GROMACS .gro file of C-alpha atoms in nm:
model
  371
    1MET     CA    1   0.004  -0.039  -0.026
    2ALA     CA    2   0.149   0.356  -0.066
    3LYS     CA    3   0.247   0.540   0.178
    4LEU     CA    4   0.033   0.859   0.233
    5VAL     CA    5   0.327   1.068   0.391
    6THR     CA    6   0.483   1.334   0.197
    7THR     CA    7   0.838   1.294   0.172
    8GLU     CA    8   1.104   1.583   0.257
    9GLU     CA    9   1.152   1.629  -0.116
   10GLU     CA   10   0.792   1.686  -0.206
   11VAL     CA   11   0.791   1.955   0.085
   12MET     CA   12   1.069   2.144  -0.031
   13LEU     CA   13   0.959   2.140  -0.377
   14ALA     CA   14   0.652   2.286  -0.260
   15ASP     CA   15   0.814   2.541  -0.096
   16ALA     CA   16   1.001   2.627  -0.357
   17ALA     CA   17   0.668   2.631  -0.585
   18ARG     CA   18   0.506   2.830  -0.388
   19GLY     CA   19   0.760   3.096  -0.322
   20PHE     CA   20   0.789   3.118  -0.682
   21LEU     CA   21   0.411   3.144  -0.781
   22ASP     CA   22   0.314   3.410  -0.499
   23ASP     CA   23   0.548   3.647  -0.695
   24ALA     CA   24   0.525   3.528  -1.034
   25ALA     CA   25   0.183   3.433  -1.071
   26PRO     CA   26  -0.061   3.528  -0.792
   27VAL     CA   27  -0.418   3.560  -0.927
   28SER     CA   28  -0.387   3.922  -1.033
   29HIS     CA   29  -0.131   3.768  -1.317
   30LEU     CA   30  -0.485   3.533  -1.408
   31ARG     CA   31  -0.676   3.888  -1.407
   32GLY     CA   32  -0.400   4.079  -1.603
   33LEU     CA   33  -0.389   3.806  -1.879
   34ARG     CA   34  -0.770   3.756  -1.888
   35ASP     CA   35  -0.806   4.166  -1.955
   36SER     CA   36  -0.484   4.172  -2.216
   37GLY     CA   37  -0.718   3.930  -2.418
   38GLN     CA   38  -0.417   3.648  -2.326
   39THR     CA   39  -0.496   3.316  -2.224
   40GLN     CA   40  -0.116   3.212  -2.126
   41ASP     CA   41   0.205   3.385  -2.036
   42ALA     CA   42   0.513   3.239  -2.295
   43ALA     CA   43   0.791   3.420  -2.012
   44LEU     CA   44   0.637   3.276  -1.729
   45TRP     CA   45   0.627   2.910  -1.896
   46LYS     CA   46   0.998   2.966  -1.997
   47SER     CA   47   1.115   3.037  -1.642
   48MET     CA   48   0.890   2.716  -1.514
   49ALA     CA   49   1.093   2.526  -1.758
   50GLU     CA   50   1.392   2.681  -1.617
   51MET     CA   51   1.309   2.564  -1.272
   52GLY     CA   52   1.278   2.201  -1.398
   53TRP     CA   53   0.891   2.235  -1.398
   54ALA     CA   54   0.861   2.117  -1.768
   55GLY     CA   55   1.066   1.831  -1.735
   56ILE     CA   56   0.977   1.646  -1.394
   57LEU     CA   57   0.852   1.358  -1.545
   58VAL     CA   58   1.134   1.344  -1.821
   59PRO     CA   59   1.405   1.071  -1.803
   60GLU     CA   60   1.751   1.241  -1.672
   61GLU     CA   61   1.884   1.127  -2.015
   62ALA     CA   62   1.655   1.357  -2.170
   63GLY     CA   63   1.714   1.641  -1.963
   64GLY     CA   64   1.433   1.611  -1.754
   65SER     CA   65   1.441   1.530  -1.348
   66ASP     CA   66   1.199   1.235  -1.361
   67MET     CA   67   1.104   1.307  -1.022
   68GLY     CA   68   0.745   1.123  -1.082
   69HIS     CA   69   0.382   1.174  -1.056
   70ALA     CA   70   0.350   1.227  -0.684
   71ALA     CA   71   0.590   1.538  -0.725
   72ALA     CA   72   0.410   1.658  -1.071
   73SER     CA   73   0.097   1.669  -0.849
   74VAL     CA   74   0.292   1.889  -0.546
   75LEU     CA   75   0.344   2.129  -0.826
   76ALA     CA   76   0.028   2.137  -0.997
   77GLY     CA   77  -0.147   2.171  -0.639
   78GLU     CA   78   0.042   2.485  -0.575
   79MET     CA   79  -0.060   2.623  -0.934
   80GLY     CA   80  -0.381   2.555  -0.852
   81LYS     CA   81  -0.385   2.755  -0.523
   82THR     CA   82  -0.320   3.070  -0.740
   83LEU     CA   83  -0.513   2.969  -1.077
   84VAL     CA   84  -0.179   2.963  -1.238
   85SER     CA   85  -0.240   2.961  -1.640
   86SER     CA   86   0.037   2.696  -1.764
   87PRO     CA   87   0.056   2.445  -2.005
   88PHE     CA   88   0.218   2.223  -1.736
   89ILE     CA   89  -0.054   1.936  -1.774
   90ALA     CA   90  -0.110   1.891  -2.117
   91THR     CA   91   0.275   1.910  -2.172
   92ALA     CA   92   0.478   1.826  -1.888
   93VAL     CA   93   0.223   1.544  -1.777
   94ILE     CA   94   0.028   1.394  -2.039
   95ALA     CA   95   0.230   1.436  -2.338
   96ALA     CA   96   0.567   1.338  -2.144
   97THR     CA   97   0.405   1.025  -1.993
   98ALA     CA   98   0.258   0.947  -2.351
   99LEU     CA   99   0.598   0.979  -2.517
  100ARG     CA  100   0.755   0.745  -2.225
  101GLN     CA  101   0.578   0.488  -2.356
  102ALA     CA  102   0.769   0.489  -2.703
  103SER     CA  103   1.162   0.389  -2.676
  104ASP     CA  104   1.247   0.529  -3.012
  105THR     CA  105   1.524   0.854  -3.065
  106ARG     CA  106   1.221   1.031  -3.222
  107ALA     CA  107   1.034   1.022  -2.905
  108THR     CA  108   1.371   1.122  -2.669
  109GLU     CA  109   1.412   1.415  -2.875
  110ALA     CA  110   1.061   1.512  -2.835
  111LEU     CA  111   1.102   1.478  -2.454
  112ARG     CA  112   1.379   1.684  -2.487
  113GLN     CA  113   1.224   1.954  -2.640
  114ILE     CA  114   0.933   1.930  -2.356
  115ALA     CA  115   1.194   1.952  -2.069
  116SER     CA  116   1.319   2.245  -2.215
  117GLY     CA  117   1.043   2.436  -2.235
  118ASN     CA  118   1.074   2.512  -2.639
  119VAL     CA  119   0.802   2.273  -2.758
  120THR     CA  120   0.450   2.272  -2.581
  121TYR     CA  121   0.159   2.011  -2.661
  122ALA     CA  122  -0.199   1.963  -2.658
  123LEU     CA  123  -0.422   1.683  -2.628
  124ALA     CA  124  -0.715   1.624  -2.905
  125VAL     CA  125  -0.897   1.371  -2.779
  126ASP     CA  126  -1.285   1.484  -2.713
  127GLU     CA  127  -1.525   1.503  -2.985
  128SER     CA  128  -1.858   1.553  -2.816
  129ALA     CA  129  -2.003   1.714  -2.507
  130LYS     CA  130  -1.869   1.457  -2.270
  131PHE     CA  131  -1.525   1.284  -2.238
  132ASN     CA  132  -1.516   0.954  -2.363
  133PRO     CA  133  -1.240   0.855  -2.599
  134GLU     CA  134  -1.305   0.490  -2.683
  135ALA     CA  135  -1.597   0.661  -2.901
  136THR     CA  136  -1.364   0.868  -3.113
  137GLN     CA  137  -1.487   0.885  -3.459
  138LEU     CA  138  -1.206   1.090  -3.650
  139GLU     CA  139  -1.085   0.879  -3.950
  140ALA     CA  140  -0.717   0.769  -4.023
  141ARG     CA  141  -0.764   0.656  -4.347
  142ARG     CA  142  -0.505   0.395  -4.470
  143GLU     CA  143  -0.334   0.587  -4.808
  144GLY     CA  144   0.004   0.368  -4.887
  145ASN     CA  145   0.229   0.365  -4.627
  146GLY     CA  146   0.079   0.693  -4.428
  147PHE     CA  147  -0.283   0.778  -4.316
  148ARG     CA  148  -0.524   1.037  -4.422
  149LEU     CA  149  -0.700   1.221  -4.107
  150SER     CA  150  -1.055   1.346  -4.145
  151GLY     CA  151  -1.263   1.480  -3.859
  152GLU     CA  152  -1.313   1.726  -3.558
  153LYS     CA  153  -1.188   1.731  -3.220
  154ARG     CA  154  -1.371   1.965  -2.964
  155PHE     CA  155  -1.223   2.092  -2.626
  156VAL     CA  156  -0.881   2.083  -2.726
  157VAL     CA  157  -0.729   2.248  -2.426
  158ASP     CA  158  -0.406   2.478  -2.479
  159GLY     CA  159  -0.460   2.379  -2.831
  160GLY     CA  160  -0.492   2.726  -2.953
  161ASN     CA  161  -0.154   2.784  -2.835
  162ALA     CA  162   0.028   2.431  -2.868
  163ASP     CA  163   0.334   2.376  -3.111
  164ARG     CA  164   0.222   1.992  -3.147
  165MET     CA  165  -0.089   1.763  -3.060
  166LEU     CA  166  -0.137   1.406  -2.944
  167VAL     CA  167  -0.454   1.325  -3.205
  168LEU     CA  168  -0.650   1.032  -3.129
  169ALA     CA  169  -0.819   0.873  -3.447
  170ARG     CA  170  -1.005   0.525  -3.536
  171THR     CA  171  -0.796   0.283  -3.791
  172ASN     CA  172  -0.892  -0.001  -3.918
  173ASP     CA  173  -0.899  -0.247  -3.644
  174GLY     CA  174  -0.896   0.024  -3.318
  175LEU     CA  175  -0.755   0.341  -3.224
  176THR     CA  176  -0.424   0.499  -3.299
  177LEU     CA  177  -0.242   0.800  -3.185
  178PHE     CA  178  -0.097   1.028  -3.367
  179ASP     CA  179   0.208   1.296  -3.251
  180LEU     CA  180   0.124   1.605  -3.489
  181PRO     CA  181   0.249   1.982  -3.567
  182THR     CA  182  -0.041   2.216  -3.501
  183ASP     CA  183   0.084   2.331  -3.822
  184ARG     CA  184   0.031   2.056  -4.070
  185GLN     CA  185  -0.141   2.137  -4.348
  186GLY     CA  186  -0.504   2.046  -4.359
  187ILE     CA  187  -0.533   2.095  -3.939
  188THR     CA  188  -0.740   2.445  -3.856
  189ARG     CA  189  -0.765   2.535  -3.543
  190GLU     CA  190  -1.057   2.771  -3.383
  191ALA     CA  191  -0.933   2.891  -3.086
  192LYS     CA  192  -1.130   3.040  -2.785
  193ALA     CA  193  -1.059   3.168  -2.417
  194MET     CA  194  -1.292   2.947  -2.185
  195ILE     CA  195  -1.511   3.072  -1.863
  196ASP     CA  196  -1.161   3.014  -1.672
  197ASN     CA  197  -0.939   3.207  -1.932
  198ARG     CA  198  -0.765   2.889  -2.069
  199ASP     CA  199  -0.767   2.835  -2.400
  200ALA     CA  200  -0.956   2.523  -2.568
  201ALA     CA  201  -1.013   2.503  -2.930
  202LEU     CA  202  -1.217   2.349  -3.213
  203VAL     CA  203  -0.972   2.145  -3.443
  204ASN     CA  204  -1.066   2.050  -3.791
  205PHE     CA  205  -0.878   1.759  -3.987
  206ASP     CA  206  -0.922   1.822  -4.377
  207ASN     CA  207  -0.752   1.534  -4.517
  208VAL     CA  208  -0.467   1.574  -4.321
  209GLU     CA  209  -0.161   1.341  -4.393
  210ALA     CA  210   0.023   1.155  -4.150
  211ASN     CA  211   0.307   0.850  -4.208
  212GLY     CA  212   0.451   0.573  -3.968
  213GLU     CA  213   0.672   0.859  -3.789
  214ASP     CA  214   0.371   0.994  -3.631
  215VAL     CA  215   0.242   0.746  -3.514
  216LEU     CA  216   0.303   0.739  -3.141
  217GLY     CA  217   0.297   0.387  -3.028
  218GLU     CA  218   0.128   0.072  -3.245
  219VAL     CA  219  -0.102   0.125  -3.488
  220ASP     CA  220  -0.471   0.027  -3.374
  221ASP     CA  221  -0.309   0.007  -3.003
  222ALA     CA  222  -0.380   0.380  -2.920
  223MET     CA  223  -0.486   0.323  -2.543
  224ARG     CA  224  -0.147   0.117  -2.443
  225VAL     CA  225   0.006   0.465  -2.468
  226LEU     CA  226  -0.276   0.683  -2.397
  227LYS     CA  227  -0.416   0.525  -2.095
  228PRO     CA  228  -0.098   0.607  -1.893
  229ALA     CA  229  -0.106   0.950  -2.028
  230LEU     CA  230  -0.463   1.004  -1.914
  231GLU     CA  231  -0.404   0.880  -1.631
  232ALA     CA  232  -0.136   1.067  -1.516
  233GLY     CA  233  -0.315   1.416  -1.653
  234GLN     CA  234  -0.660   1.331  -1.431
  235ALA     CA  235  -0.412   1.300  -1.135
  236ALA     CA  236  -0.252   1.622  -1.192
  237LEU     CA  237  -0.584   1.803  -1.258
  238ALA     CA  238  -0.689   1.644  -0.951
  239ALA     CA  239  -0.419   1.766  -0.753
  240GLU     CA  240  -0.490   2.150  -0.938
  241MET     CA  241  -0.855   2.124  -0.833
  242ALA     CA  242  -0.737   2.030  -0.450
  243GLY     CA  243  -0.513   2.336  -0.455
  244LEU     CA  244  -0.756   2.552  -0.604
  245ALA     CA  245  -0.979   2.444  -0.312
  246ALA     CA  246  -0.702   2.513  -0.055
  247GLY     CA  247  -0.683   2.842  -0.231
  248ALA     CA  248  -1.047   2.910  -0.202
  249PHE     CA  249  -1.083   2.753   0.163
  250ARG     CA  250  -0.752   3.006   0.273
  251MET     CA  251  -0.929   3.327   0.123
  252THR     CA  252  -1.273   3.253   0.297
  253VAL     CA  253  -1.121   3.198   0.629
  254GLU     CA  254  -0.942   3.532   0.577
  255TYR     CA  255  -1.246   3.702   0.511
  256LEU     CA  256  -1.445   3.512   0.772
  257LYS     CA  257  -1.177   3.705   1.058
  258GLU     CA  258  -1.172   4.036   0.897
  259ARG     CA  259  -1.551   4.113   0.818
  260LYS     CA  260  -1.746   4.232   1.107
  261GLN     CA  261  -2.089   4.227   1.190
  262PHE     CA  262  -2.257   4.341   1.523
  263GLY     CA  263  -1.890   4.457   1.602
  264ILE     CA  264  -1.722   4.099   1.647
  265PRO     CA  265  -1.597   3.878   1.328
  266ILE     CA  266  -1.826   3.666   1.153
  267GLY     CA  267  -1.586   3.412   1.201
  268ALA     CA  268  -1.689   3.363   1.535
  269PHE     CA  269  -2.052   3.312   1.448
  270GLN     CA  270  -2.069   2.907   1.511
  271ALA     CA  271  -2.276   2.814   1.242
  272LEU     CA  272  -2.025   2.990   0.978
  273GLN     CA  273  -1.727   2.780   1.190
  274HIS     CA  274  -1.926   2.469   1.151
  275ARG     CA  275  -1.931   2.529   0.757
  276ALA     CA  276  -1.550   2.591   0.747
  277ALA     CA  277  -1.457   2.310   0.962
  278HIS     CA  278  -1.641   2.078   0.714
  279LEU     CA  279  -1.497   2.222   0.391
  280TRP     CA  280  -1.142   2.190   0.589
  281CYS     CA  281  -1.225   1.836   0.653
  282GLU     CA  282  -1.314   1.773   0.274
  283CYS     CA  283  -1.004   1.937   0.183
  284GLU     CA  284  -0.782   1.676   0.415
  285VAL     CA  285  -0.943   1.386   0.272
  286THR     CA  286  -0.912   1.477  -0.106
  287ALA     CA  287  -0.540   1.580  -0.022
  288SER     CA  288  -0.494   1.193   0.064
  289ALA     CA  289  -0.677   1.104  -0.234
  290ILE     CA  290  -0.433   1.311  -0.442
  291LEU     CA  291  -0.142   1.188  -0.275
  292ASN     CA  292  -0.235   0.794  -0.282
  293ALA     CA  293  -0.247   0.859  -0.695
  294GLY     CA  294   0.045   0.996  -0.700
  295ARG     CA  295   0.209   0.721  -0.526
  296ALA     CA  296  -0.004   0.456  -0.718
  297LEU     CA  297   0.086   0.587  -1.046
  298ASP     CA  298   0.483   0.606  -0.962
  299GLN     CA  299   0.482   0.255  -0.808
  300ASP     CA  300   0.205   0.077  -0.918
  301PRO     CA  301   0.089   0.231  -1.269
  302GLU     CA  302  -0.075  -0.075  -1.408
  303ASN     CA  303  -0.301  -0.057  -1.141
  304ALA     CA  304  -0.356   0.292  -1.060
  305SER     CA  305  -0.707   0.331  -1.221
  306MET     CA  306  -0.917   0.309  -0.895
  307ALA     CA  307  -0.667   0.574  -0.734
  308VAL     CA  308  -0.677   0.787  -1.007
  309SER     CA  309  -1.012   0.824  -1.069
  310LEU     CA  310  -1.112   0.846  -0.679
  311ALA     CA  311  -0.870   1.127  -0.671
  312LYS     CA  312  -1.022   1.341  -0.948
  313ALA     CA  313  -1.406   1.274  -0.863
  314ARG     CA  314  -1.304   1.371  -0.468
  315ALA     CA  315  -1.125   1.696  -0.617
  316THR     CA  316  -1.416   1.740  -0.824
  317GLU     CA  317  -1.677   1.761  -0.510
  318THR     CA  318  -1.460   1.925  -0.302
  319ALA     CA  319  -1.360   2.210  -0.541
  320ARG     CA  320  -1.729   2.234  -0.635
  321LEU     CA  321  -1.807   2.274  -0.222
  322ALA     CA  322  -1.499   2.508  -0.170
  323VAL     CA  323  -1.604   2.776  -0.459
  324GLN     CA  324  -1.945   2.770  -0.335
  325GLU     CA  325  -1.898   2.802   0.052
  326GLY     CA  326  -1.661   3.077  -0.070
  327VAL     CA  327  -1.927   3.231  -0.239
  328GLN     CA  328  -2.160   3.254  -0.014
  329MET     CA  329  -1.956   3.328   0.278
  330HIS     CA  330  -1.882   3.638   0.105
  331GLY     CA  331  -2.201   3.732   0.035
  332GLY     CA  332  -2.233   4.009  -0.228
  333ILE     CA  333  -1.864   4.025  -0.308
  334GLY     CA  334  -1.846   3.687  -0.371
  335MET     CA  335  -2.048   3.744  -0.689
  336THR     CA  336  -1.856   4.049  -0.825
  337ASP     CA  337  -1.592   4.050  -1.077
  338ALA     CA  338  -1.386   4.255  -0.880
  339PHE     CA  339  -1.342   3.982  -0.654
  340ASP     CA  340  -1.085   3.687  -0.670
  341MET     CA  341  -1.387   3.436  -0.574
  342GLY     CA  342  -1.527   3.382  -0.916
  343PHE     CA  343  -1.206   3.284  -1.083
  344TYR     CA  344  -1.194   3.013  -0.865
  345MET     CA  345  -1.560   2.903  -0.948
  346LYS     CA  346  -1.501   2.922  -1.300
  347ARG     CA  347  -1.145   2.714  -1.288
  348ALA     CA  348  -1.342   2.500  -1.086
  349ARG     CA  349  -1.632   2.451  -1.346
  350VAL     CA  350  -1.387   2.399  -1.650
  351ALA     CA  351  -1.153   2.153  -1.468
  352THR     CA  352  -1.476   1.936  -1.366
  353GLU     CA  353  -1.548   1.851  -1.709
  354TRP     CA  354  -1.172   1.794  -1.890
  355LEU     CA  355  -1.075   1.456  -1.857
  356GLY     CA  356  -1.363   1.333  -1.708
  357ASP     CA  357  -1.659   1.450  -1.498
  358TYR     CA  358  -1.751   1.302  -1.166
  359GLY     CA  359  -1.983   1.045  -1.327
  360TYR     CA  360  -1.739   0.926  -1.566
  361HIS     CA  361  -1.482   0.840  -1.276
  362ALA     CA  362  -1.768   0.745  -1.002
  363ASN     CA  363  -1.837   0.441  -1.262
  364ILE     CA  364  -1.467   0.355  -1.299
  365ILE     CA  365  -1.443   0.316  -0.926
  366ALA     CA  366  -1.819   0.123  -0.924
  367GLN     CA  367  -1.682  -0.125  -1.239
  368ALA     CA  368  -1.366  -0.184  -1.012
  369ARG     CA  369  -1.550  -0.261  -0.707
  370GLY     CA  370  -1.796  -0.513  -0.897
  371PHE     CA  371  -2.098  -0.282  -0.929
   0.00000   0.00000   0.00000
């Protein structure tokens, strides 16, 4: 069983991350990006890469630190506390994990580019309103020694900014994963800022040419490469949502201490104390689920599915509770754009849907337990 205690190295990583992000990417940084019409800060990502964050899951021989999934979740959690907008999950977690499943020189060079911060990735999987990779219909039709891709992908997070995309397509006898540059002829992207100010693109593939070198893994066997990558991304996203909940909780508690009614801080009212205590308990339990998922991915990745889905499901509900309680306990100010709580609520809503919502992950847990 995974040991649910943070290591000294993880504590140091969290402290270093918090020190950097409080200065370089507070919530006001996200507000500034939104107000200027931007969804990401390239200079911020470059700084993260220089600190080694882009290579957190990249092998040392490819220029990374290879610290593992629990460490990646530590970083994601700290980013969640101040709503940092970056390509960390799509690039440093999902793409890096997928590329690690291939052992060829091309994959190694791609990992090296990720670790250096020179290349970013997006994941093109979704085609409908809900996450369901197995239902992929984008067609990869055989043509000579290569393929022609035709179809559409929706909700491609970071798709408007990314240099490359991992594209899931249906081939003759299954699903195949392609690693394509976003400027490949026939690919068109319609990028829009979501309510949380991250970018997501609608991507159209019009007879896009792909060859054997573009295939990541084996033809008709995409899930061997993609499943570990998706689970890594789900665990990191759960950690970000847990960090989001912690950030919203901290903001709410500070307000309860400062806001006065009848001459005393409202935090002295027992009803509000009970609600805050309940939220704190939920955050702590979810933090354990996050740590368990990271440990499972590091120690027994073949059997980590239930731990990862438990983490994502719990993080979804905890983040929802944290932002709802935050808005309510702040009263009228909690509903205004001038106050930051709304940013937490919007991010929680988008993160709920990405990589599988509560129902998707609850179903995985139920099936794993024989229901």
